Tab-separated table of C-alpha atoms and ligand atoms in Angstrom:
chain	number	residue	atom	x	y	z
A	1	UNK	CA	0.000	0.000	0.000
A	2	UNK	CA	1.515	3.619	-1.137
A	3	UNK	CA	2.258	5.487	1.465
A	4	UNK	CA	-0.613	7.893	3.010
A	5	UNK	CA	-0.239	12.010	2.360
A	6	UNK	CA	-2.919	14.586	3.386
A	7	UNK	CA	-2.750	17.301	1.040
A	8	UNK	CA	-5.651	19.202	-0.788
A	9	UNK	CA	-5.518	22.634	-0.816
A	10	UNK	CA	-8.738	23.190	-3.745
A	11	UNK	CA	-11.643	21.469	-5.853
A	12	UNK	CA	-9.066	20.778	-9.347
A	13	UNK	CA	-5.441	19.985	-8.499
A	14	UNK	CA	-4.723	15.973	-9.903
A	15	UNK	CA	-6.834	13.672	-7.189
A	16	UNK	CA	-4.806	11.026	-6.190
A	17	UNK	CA	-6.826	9.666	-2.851
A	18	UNK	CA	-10.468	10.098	-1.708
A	19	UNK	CA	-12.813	9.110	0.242
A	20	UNK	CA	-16.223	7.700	-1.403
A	21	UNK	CA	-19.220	7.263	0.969
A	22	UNK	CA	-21.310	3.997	1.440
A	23	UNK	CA	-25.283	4.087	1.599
A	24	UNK	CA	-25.215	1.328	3.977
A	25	UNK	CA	-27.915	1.264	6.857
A	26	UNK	CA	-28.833	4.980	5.559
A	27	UNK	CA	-31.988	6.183	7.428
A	28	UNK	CA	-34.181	9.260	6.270
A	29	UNK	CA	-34.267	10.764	9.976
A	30	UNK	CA	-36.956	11.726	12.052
A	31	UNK	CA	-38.236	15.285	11.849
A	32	UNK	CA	-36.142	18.112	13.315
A	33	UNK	CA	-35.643	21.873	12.867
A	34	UNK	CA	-33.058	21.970	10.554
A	35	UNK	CA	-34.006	19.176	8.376
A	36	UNK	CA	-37.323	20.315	7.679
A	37	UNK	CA	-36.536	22.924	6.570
A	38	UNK	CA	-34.563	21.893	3.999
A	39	UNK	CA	-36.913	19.397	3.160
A	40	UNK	CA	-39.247	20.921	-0.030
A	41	UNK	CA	-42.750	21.623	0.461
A	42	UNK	CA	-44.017	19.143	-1.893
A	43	UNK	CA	-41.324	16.353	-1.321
A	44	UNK	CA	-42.524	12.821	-1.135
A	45	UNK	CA	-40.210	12.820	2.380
A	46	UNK	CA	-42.431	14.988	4.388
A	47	UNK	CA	-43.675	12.789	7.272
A	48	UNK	CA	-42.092	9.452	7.016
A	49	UNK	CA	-38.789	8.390	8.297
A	50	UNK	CA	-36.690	4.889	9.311
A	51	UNK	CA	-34.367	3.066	7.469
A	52	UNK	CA	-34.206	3.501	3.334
A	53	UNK	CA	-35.762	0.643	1.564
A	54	UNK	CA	-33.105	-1.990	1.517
A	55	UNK	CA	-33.391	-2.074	-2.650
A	56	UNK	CA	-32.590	1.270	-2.810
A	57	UNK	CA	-29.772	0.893	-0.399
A	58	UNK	CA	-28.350	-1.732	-2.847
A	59	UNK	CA	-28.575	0.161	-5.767
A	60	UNK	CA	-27.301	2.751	-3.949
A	61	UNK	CA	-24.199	0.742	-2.920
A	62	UNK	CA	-23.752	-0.512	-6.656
A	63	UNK	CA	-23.260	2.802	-7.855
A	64	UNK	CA	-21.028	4.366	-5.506
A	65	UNK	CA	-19.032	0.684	-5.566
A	66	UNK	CA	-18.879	1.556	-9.248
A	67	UNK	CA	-17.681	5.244	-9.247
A	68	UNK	CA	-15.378	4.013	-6.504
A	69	UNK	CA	-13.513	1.236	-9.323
A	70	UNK	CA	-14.024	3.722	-11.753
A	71	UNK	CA	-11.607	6.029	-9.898
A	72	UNK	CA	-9.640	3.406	-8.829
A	73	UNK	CA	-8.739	2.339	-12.436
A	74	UNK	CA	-7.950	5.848	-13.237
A	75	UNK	CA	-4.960	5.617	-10.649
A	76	UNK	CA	-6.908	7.379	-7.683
A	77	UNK	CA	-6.969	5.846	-4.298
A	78	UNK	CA	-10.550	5.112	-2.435
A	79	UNK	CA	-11.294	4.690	0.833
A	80	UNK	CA	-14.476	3.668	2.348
A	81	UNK	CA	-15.908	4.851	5.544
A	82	UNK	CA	-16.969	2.285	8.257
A	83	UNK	CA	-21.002	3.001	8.995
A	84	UNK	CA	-22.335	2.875	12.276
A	85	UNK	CA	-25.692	1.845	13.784
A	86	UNK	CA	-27.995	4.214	12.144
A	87	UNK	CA	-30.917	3.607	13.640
A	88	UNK	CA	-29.621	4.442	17.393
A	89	UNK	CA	-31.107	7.662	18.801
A	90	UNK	CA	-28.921	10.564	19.320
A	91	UNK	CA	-28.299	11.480	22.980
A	92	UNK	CA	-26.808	14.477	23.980
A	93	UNK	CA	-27.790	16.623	27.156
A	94	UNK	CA	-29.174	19.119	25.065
A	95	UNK	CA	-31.594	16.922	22.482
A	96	UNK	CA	-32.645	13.651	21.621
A	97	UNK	CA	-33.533	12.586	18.244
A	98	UNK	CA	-34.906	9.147	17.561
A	99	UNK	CA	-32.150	7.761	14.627
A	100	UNK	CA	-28.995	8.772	12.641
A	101	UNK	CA	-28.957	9.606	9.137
A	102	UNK	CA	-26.086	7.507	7.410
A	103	UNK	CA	-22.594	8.044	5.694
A	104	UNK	CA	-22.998	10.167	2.595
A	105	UNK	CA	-22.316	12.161	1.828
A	106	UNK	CA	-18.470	12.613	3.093
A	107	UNK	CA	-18.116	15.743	1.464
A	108	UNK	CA	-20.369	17.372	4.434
A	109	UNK	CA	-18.775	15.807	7.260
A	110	UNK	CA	-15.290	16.212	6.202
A	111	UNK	CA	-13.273	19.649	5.312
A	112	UNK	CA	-9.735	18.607	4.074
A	113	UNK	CA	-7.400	22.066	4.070
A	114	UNK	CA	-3.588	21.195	3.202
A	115	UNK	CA	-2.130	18.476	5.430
A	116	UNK	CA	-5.301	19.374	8.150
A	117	UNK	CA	-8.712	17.448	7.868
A	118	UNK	CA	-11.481	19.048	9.792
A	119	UNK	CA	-14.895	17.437	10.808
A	120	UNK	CA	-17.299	19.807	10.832
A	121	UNK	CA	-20.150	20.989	13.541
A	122	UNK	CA	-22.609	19.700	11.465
A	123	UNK	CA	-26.241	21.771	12.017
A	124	UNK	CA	-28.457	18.642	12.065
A	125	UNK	CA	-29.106	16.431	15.258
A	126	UNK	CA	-29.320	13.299	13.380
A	127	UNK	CA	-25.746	14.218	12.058
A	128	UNK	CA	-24.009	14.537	15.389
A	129	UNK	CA	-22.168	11.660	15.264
A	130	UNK	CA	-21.788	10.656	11.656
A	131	UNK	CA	-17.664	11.655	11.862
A	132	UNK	CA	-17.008	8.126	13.685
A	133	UNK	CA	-17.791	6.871	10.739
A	134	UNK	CA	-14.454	8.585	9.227
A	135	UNK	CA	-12.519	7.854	12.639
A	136	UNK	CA	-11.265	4.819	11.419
A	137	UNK	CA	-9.606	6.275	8.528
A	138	UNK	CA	-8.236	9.387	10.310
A	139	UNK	CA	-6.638	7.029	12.868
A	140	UNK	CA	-5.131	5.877	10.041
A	141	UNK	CA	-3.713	8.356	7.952
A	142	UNK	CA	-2.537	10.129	11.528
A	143	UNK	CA	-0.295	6.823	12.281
A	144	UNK	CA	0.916	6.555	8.413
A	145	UNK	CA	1.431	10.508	7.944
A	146	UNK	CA	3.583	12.237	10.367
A	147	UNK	CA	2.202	15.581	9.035
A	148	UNK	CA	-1.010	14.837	9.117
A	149	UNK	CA	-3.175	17.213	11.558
A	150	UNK	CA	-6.413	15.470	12.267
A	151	UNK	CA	-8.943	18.268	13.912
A	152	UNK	CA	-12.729	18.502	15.181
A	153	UNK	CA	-14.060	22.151	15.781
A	154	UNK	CA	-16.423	22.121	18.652
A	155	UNK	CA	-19.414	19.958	19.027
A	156	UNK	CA	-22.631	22.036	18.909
A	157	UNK	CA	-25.419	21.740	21.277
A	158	UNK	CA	-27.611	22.312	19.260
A	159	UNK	CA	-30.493	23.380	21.391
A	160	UNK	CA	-33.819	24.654	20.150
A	161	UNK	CA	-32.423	28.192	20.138
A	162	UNK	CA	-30.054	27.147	17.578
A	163	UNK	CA	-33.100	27.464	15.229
A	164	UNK	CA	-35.500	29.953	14.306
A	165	UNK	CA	-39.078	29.099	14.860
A	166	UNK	CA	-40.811	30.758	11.904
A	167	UNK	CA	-39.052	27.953	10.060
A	168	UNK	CA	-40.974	25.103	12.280
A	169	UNK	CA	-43.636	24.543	9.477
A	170	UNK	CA	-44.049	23.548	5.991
A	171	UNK	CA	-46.446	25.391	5.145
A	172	UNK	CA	-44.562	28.477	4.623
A	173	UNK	CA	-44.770	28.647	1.138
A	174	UNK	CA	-41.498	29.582	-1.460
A	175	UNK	CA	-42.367	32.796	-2.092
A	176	UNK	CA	-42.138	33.797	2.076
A	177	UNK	CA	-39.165	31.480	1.793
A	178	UNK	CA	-37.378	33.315	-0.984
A	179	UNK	CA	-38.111	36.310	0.688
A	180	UNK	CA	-36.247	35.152	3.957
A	181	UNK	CA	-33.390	33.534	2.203
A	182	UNK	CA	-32.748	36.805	0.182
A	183	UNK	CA	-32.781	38.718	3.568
A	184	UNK	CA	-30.216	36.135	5.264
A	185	UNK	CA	-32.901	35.076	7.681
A	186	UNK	CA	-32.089	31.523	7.507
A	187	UNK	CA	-33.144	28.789	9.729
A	188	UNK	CA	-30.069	28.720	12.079
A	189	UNK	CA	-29.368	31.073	14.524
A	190	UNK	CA	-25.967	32.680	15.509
A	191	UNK	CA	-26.348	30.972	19.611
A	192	UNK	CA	-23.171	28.930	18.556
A	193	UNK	CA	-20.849	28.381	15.328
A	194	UNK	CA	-22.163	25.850	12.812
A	195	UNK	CA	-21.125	24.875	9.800
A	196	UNK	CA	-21.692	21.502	7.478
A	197	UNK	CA	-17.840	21.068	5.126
A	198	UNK	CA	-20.121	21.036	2.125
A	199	UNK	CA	-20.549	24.385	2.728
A	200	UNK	CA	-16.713	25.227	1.791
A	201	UNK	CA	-15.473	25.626	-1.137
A	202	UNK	CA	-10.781	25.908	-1.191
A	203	UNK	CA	-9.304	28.017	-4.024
A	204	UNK	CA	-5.668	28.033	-2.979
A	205	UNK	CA	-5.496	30.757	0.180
A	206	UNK	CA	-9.138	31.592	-0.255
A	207	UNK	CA	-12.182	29.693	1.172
A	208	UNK	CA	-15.578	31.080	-0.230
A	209	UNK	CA	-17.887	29.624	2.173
A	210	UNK	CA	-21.999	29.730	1.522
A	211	UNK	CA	-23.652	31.448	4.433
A	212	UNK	CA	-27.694	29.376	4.870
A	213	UNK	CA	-29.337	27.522	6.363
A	214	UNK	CA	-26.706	24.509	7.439
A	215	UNK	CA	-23.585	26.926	8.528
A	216	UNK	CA	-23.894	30.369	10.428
A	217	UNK	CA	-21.713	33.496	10.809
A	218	UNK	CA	-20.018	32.537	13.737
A	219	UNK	CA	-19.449	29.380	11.883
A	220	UNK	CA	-17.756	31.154	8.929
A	221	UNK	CA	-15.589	33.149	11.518
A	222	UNK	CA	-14.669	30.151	13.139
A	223	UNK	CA	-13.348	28.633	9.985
A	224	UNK	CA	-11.312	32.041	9.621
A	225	UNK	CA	-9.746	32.383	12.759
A	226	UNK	CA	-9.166	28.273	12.600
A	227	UNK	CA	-6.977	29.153	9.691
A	228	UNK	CA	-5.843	31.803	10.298
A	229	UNK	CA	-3.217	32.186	7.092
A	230	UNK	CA	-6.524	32.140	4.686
A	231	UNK	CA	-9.042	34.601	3.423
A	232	UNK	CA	-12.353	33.525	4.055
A	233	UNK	CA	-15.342	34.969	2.276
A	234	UNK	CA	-19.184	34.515	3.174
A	235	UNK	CA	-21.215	34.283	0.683
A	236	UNK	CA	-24.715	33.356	-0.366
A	237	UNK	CA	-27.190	32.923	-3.027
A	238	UNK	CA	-30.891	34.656	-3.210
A	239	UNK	CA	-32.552	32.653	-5.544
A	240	UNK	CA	-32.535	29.006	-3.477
A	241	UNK	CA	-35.621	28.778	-1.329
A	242	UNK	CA	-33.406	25.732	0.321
A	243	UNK	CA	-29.657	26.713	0.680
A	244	UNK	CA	-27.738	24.556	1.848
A	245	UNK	CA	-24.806	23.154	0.657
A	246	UNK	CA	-22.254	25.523	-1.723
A	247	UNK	CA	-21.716	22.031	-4.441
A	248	UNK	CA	-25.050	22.622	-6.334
A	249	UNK	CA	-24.492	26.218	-6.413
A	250	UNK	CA	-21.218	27.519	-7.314
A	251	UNK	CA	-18.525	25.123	-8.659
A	252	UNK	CA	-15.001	26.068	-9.619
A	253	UNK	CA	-13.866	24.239	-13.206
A	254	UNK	CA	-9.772	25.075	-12.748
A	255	UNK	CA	-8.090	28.438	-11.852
A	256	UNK	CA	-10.139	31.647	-12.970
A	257	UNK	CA	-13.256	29.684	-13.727
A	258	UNK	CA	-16.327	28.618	-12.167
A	259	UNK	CA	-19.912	27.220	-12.967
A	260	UNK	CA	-22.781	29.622	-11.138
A	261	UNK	CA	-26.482	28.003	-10.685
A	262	UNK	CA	-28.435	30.507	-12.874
A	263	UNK	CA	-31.235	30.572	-10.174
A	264	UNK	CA	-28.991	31.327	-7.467
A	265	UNK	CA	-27.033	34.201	-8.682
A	266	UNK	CA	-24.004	35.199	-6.606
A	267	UNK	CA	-25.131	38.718	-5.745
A	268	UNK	CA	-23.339	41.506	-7.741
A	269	UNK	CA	-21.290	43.193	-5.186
A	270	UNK	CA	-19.803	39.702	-4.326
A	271	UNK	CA	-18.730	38.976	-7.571
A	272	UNK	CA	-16.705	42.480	-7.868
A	273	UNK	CA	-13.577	40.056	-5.635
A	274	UNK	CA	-13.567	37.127	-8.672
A	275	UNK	CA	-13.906	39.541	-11.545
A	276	UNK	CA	-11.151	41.881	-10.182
A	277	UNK	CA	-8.741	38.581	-10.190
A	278	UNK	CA	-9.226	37.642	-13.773
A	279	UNK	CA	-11.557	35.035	-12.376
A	280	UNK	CA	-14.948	33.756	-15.167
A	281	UNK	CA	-18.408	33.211	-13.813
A	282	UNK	CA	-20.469	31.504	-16.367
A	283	UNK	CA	-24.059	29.954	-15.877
A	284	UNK	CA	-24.089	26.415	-15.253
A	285	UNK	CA	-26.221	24.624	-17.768
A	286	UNK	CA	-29.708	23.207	-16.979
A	287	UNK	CA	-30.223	19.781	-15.477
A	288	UNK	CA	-31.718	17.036	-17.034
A	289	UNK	CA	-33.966	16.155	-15.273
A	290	UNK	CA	-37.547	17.855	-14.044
A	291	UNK	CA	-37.361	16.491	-10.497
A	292	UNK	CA	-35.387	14.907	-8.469
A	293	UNK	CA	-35.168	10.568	-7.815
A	294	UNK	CA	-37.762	9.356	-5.335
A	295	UNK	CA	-36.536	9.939	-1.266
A	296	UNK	CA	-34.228	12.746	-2.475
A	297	UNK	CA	-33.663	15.920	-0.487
A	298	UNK	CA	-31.400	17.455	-3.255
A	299	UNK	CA	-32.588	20.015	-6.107
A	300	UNK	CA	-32.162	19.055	-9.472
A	301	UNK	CA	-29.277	20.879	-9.540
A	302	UNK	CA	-27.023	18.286	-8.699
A	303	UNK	CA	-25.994	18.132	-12.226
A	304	UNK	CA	-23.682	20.417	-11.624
A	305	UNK	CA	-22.271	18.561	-8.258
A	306	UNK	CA	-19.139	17.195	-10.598
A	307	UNK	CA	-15.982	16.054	-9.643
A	308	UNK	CA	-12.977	17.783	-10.794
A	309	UNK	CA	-9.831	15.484	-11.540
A	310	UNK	CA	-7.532	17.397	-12.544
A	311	UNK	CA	-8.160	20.925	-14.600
A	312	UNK	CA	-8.661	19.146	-17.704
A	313	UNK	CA	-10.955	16.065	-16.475
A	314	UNK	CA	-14.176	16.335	-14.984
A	315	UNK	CA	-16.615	13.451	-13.841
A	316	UNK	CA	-19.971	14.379	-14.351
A	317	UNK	CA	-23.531	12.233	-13.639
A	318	UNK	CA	-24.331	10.598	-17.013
A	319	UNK	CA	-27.381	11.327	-17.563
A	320	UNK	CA	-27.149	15.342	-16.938
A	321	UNK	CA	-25.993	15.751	-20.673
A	322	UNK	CA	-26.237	19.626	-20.506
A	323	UNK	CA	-23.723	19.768	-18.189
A	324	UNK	CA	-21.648	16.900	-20.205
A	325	UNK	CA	-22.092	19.241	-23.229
A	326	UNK	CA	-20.962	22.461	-21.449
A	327	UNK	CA	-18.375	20.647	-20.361
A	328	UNK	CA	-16.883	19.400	-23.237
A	329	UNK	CA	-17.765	22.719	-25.305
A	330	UNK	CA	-15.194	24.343	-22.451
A	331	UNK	CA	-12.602	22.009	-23.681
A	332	UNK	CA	-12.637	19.850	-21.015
A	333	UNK	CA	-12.649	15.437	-20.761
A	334	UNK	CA	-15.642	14.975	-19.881
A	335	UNK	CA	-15.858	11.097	-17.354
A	336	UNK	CA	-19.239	10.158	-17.207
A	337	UNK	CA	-20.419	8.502	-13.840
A	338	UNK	CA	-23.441	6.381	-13.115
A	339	UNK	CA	-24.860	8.230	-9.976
A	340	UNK	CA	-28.114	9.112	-10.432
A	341	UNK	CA	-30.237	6.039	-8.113
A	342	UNK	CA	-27.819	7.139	-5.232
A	343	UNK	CA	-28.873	10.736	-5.574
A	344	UNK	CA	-31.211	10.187	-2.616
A	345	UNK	CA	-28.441	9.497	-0.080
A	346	UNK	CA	-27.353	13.219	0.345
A	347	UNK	CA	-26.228	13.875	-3.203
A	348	UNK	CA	-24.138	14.020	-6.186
A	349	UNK	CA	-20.228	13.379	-7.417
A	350	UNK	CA	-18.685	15.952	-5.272
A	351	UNK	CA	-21.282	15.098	-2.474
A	352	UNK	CA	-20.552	11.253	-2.240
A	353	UNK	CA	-16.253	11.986	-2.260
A	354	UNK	CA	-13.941	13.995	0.167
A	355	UNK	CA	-10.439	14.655	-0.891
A	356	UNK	CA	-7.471	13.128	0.877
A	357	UNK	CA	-4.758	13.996	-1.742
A	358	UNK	CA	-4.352	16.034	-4.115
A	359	UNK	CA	-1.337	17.331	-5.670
A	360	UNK	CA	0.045	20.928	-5.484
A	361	UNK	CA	0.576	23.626	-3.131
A	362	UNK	CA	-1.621	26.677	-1.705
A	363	UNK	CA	-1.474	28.998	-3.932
A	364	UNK	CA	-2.967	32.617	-4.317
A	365	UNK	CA	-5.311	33.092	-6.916
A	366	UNK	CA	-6.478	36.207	-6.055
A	367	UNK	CA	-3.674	38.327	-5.952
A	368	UNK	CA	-5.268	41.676	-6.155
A	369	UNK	CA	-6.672	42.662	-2.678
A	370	UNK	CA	-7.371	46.684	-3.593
B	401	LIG	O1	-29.511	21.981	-4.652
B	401	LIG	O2	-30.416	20.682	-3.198
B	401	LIG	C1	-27.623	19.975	-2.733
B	401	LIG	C2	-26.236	19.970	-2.187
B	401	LIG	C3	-25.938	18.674	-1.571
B	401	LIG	N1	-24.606	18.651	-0.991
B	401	LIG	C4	-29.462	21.337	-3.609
B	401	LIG	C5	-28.179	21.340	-2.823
């Protein structure tokens, strides 16, 4: 077995190890503030919860299993995390909850900066302990790689004041909802910092990270004074009635380029920083799809929730051939990846990974600060 490095400093440098998530023993939770509301008005999930049917689990597993060999035979090294009992409450002082949630999607648990991998709060109950899932491989990687700096930022309590009320209904309707989102009234409050990784994106020294409903201010200025030698940016998107997440939103291609959701328009004055530094913000291209697979709590914008390889290679879902077109029309290899059945676990190709290695160094790619 090579040797194990920690290294990923953004979303495009060559990927030579990750981390692909399982759908094993995945539960849809029980309700909760947070959760709900994410979860659409209209979606087939309101009101039932326990373990995923055990089909769709399978399927599930298939797929990832696949885009896991698929990877491998390109010369990238998987890892697999180690699920726990699911279905056991979560008991903390502060809440109980009834069962877990599962582990996928990586990409939210786990925020890999340079040599440093960070869990993350996490802003839902039924996520609380999902990173034991991971602590396998970090025990791991921390004996193999001397330089390795394994770190947790402080477990939330996640009390009922870590929530606004207004959001405890779903019958709030998407206009009200677009309304609050636009305002930055999201469903967290600022009682402690929160933040899901999947909320993150790394562009050499700068982290742009989506302020909404999953990860708070305090959160975002507790990734910034956590690393202290970045430049952190909050940002967020008017436009998503849902936000959470930054992967089906905003999606960097390679150095000076990145995909923007067209309904979820980074707001004008925030896009003064990337157009000052040379950076492109181009409209991602529609999905293919009308709605999203059965049990999903994703948007269908998870076409655009690709995998970078390396800033010529991308892997994008197969069947979301706008995207696959843009793609290729950008000049780009375009991998395509059977994904869509395990949409429903928590999400797409960047969703279902979390970067271990990737080559390169931090780099600035925003030199002009005036
Ligand atoms: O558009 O539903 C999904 C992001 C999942 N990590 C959306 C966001």
């Amino acid at each position: 077995m090579e040797k194990t490095i920690v290294n990923s400093w953004n979303e495009w440098d060559p990927l030579k190890h990750v981390i692909v998530g399982l759908a094993t023993d995945c539960h849809i939770p029980p309700p909760e503030p947070a959760l709900d509301a994410k979860v659409p008005e209209d979606s087939d999930m309101r009101g039932i919860w326990g373990k995923r049917p055990q089909e769709m689990i399978d399927r599930g597993n298939e797929l990832l299993d696949q885009f896991a060999e698929q990877l491998t035979g390109l010369g990238i090294r998987v890892d697999r995390p180690t699920p726990i009992d699911f279905s056991k409450p979560v008991i903390t002082p502060d809440f109980y909850t009834e069962s877990q949630f599962g582990c996928m999607p990586p990409r939210d648990v786990l925020l890999t900066v340079g040599n440093e991998i960070l869990e993350a709060t996490m802003s839902y109950r039924c996520r609380w302990f999902e990173y034991l899932c991971y602590r396998p491989l970090l025990k791991k990687y921390w004996v193999e790689d001397p330089n390795f700096r394994h770190e947790a930022a402080p477990k939330p309590r996640l009390t009922d004041d870590a929530y606004h009320k207004d959001y405890l209904s779903d019958k709030i309707g998407v206009d009200k909802r677009l309304e609050w989102t636009a305002k930055k009234f999201f469903v967290t409050t600022e009682q402690e910092p929160l933040f899901d990784a999947a909320d993150v994106l790394r562009l050499g020294k700068d982290l742009v990270v989506q302020h909404g409903f999953t990860t708070n201010l305090k959160g975002i200025e507790w990734i910034q004074r956590h690393f202290p030698n970045h430049r952190v940016h909050a940002v967020n998107f008017p436009g998503d009635p849902y936000p959470i997440h930054i992967d089906a939103t905003f999606t960097p291609l390679k150095p000076g380029l990145l995909l923007n959701n067209p309904q979820r328009k980074l707001p004008e004055e925030q896009r003064q920083y990337f157009y000052k530094n040379d950076w492109e913000i181009i409209d991602a291209a529609q999905p293919a799809h009308n709605s999203p697979p059965p049990l999903c709590y994703s948007s269908t914008w998870l076409s655009m929730n690709v995998l970078v390889l390396n800033p010529k290679t991308v892997c994008v879902e197969k069947t979301e051939v706008y995207q696959a077109d843009q793609l290729d029309k950008l000049g780009f290899e375009v991998v395509e990846v059977d994904l869509r059945d395990a949409y429903a676990f928590g999400g797409g190709l960047h969703c279902s990974t979390a970067d271990v290695y990737r080559e390169g160094r931090c780099e600035d790619y925003f030199p002009n600060q005036n």
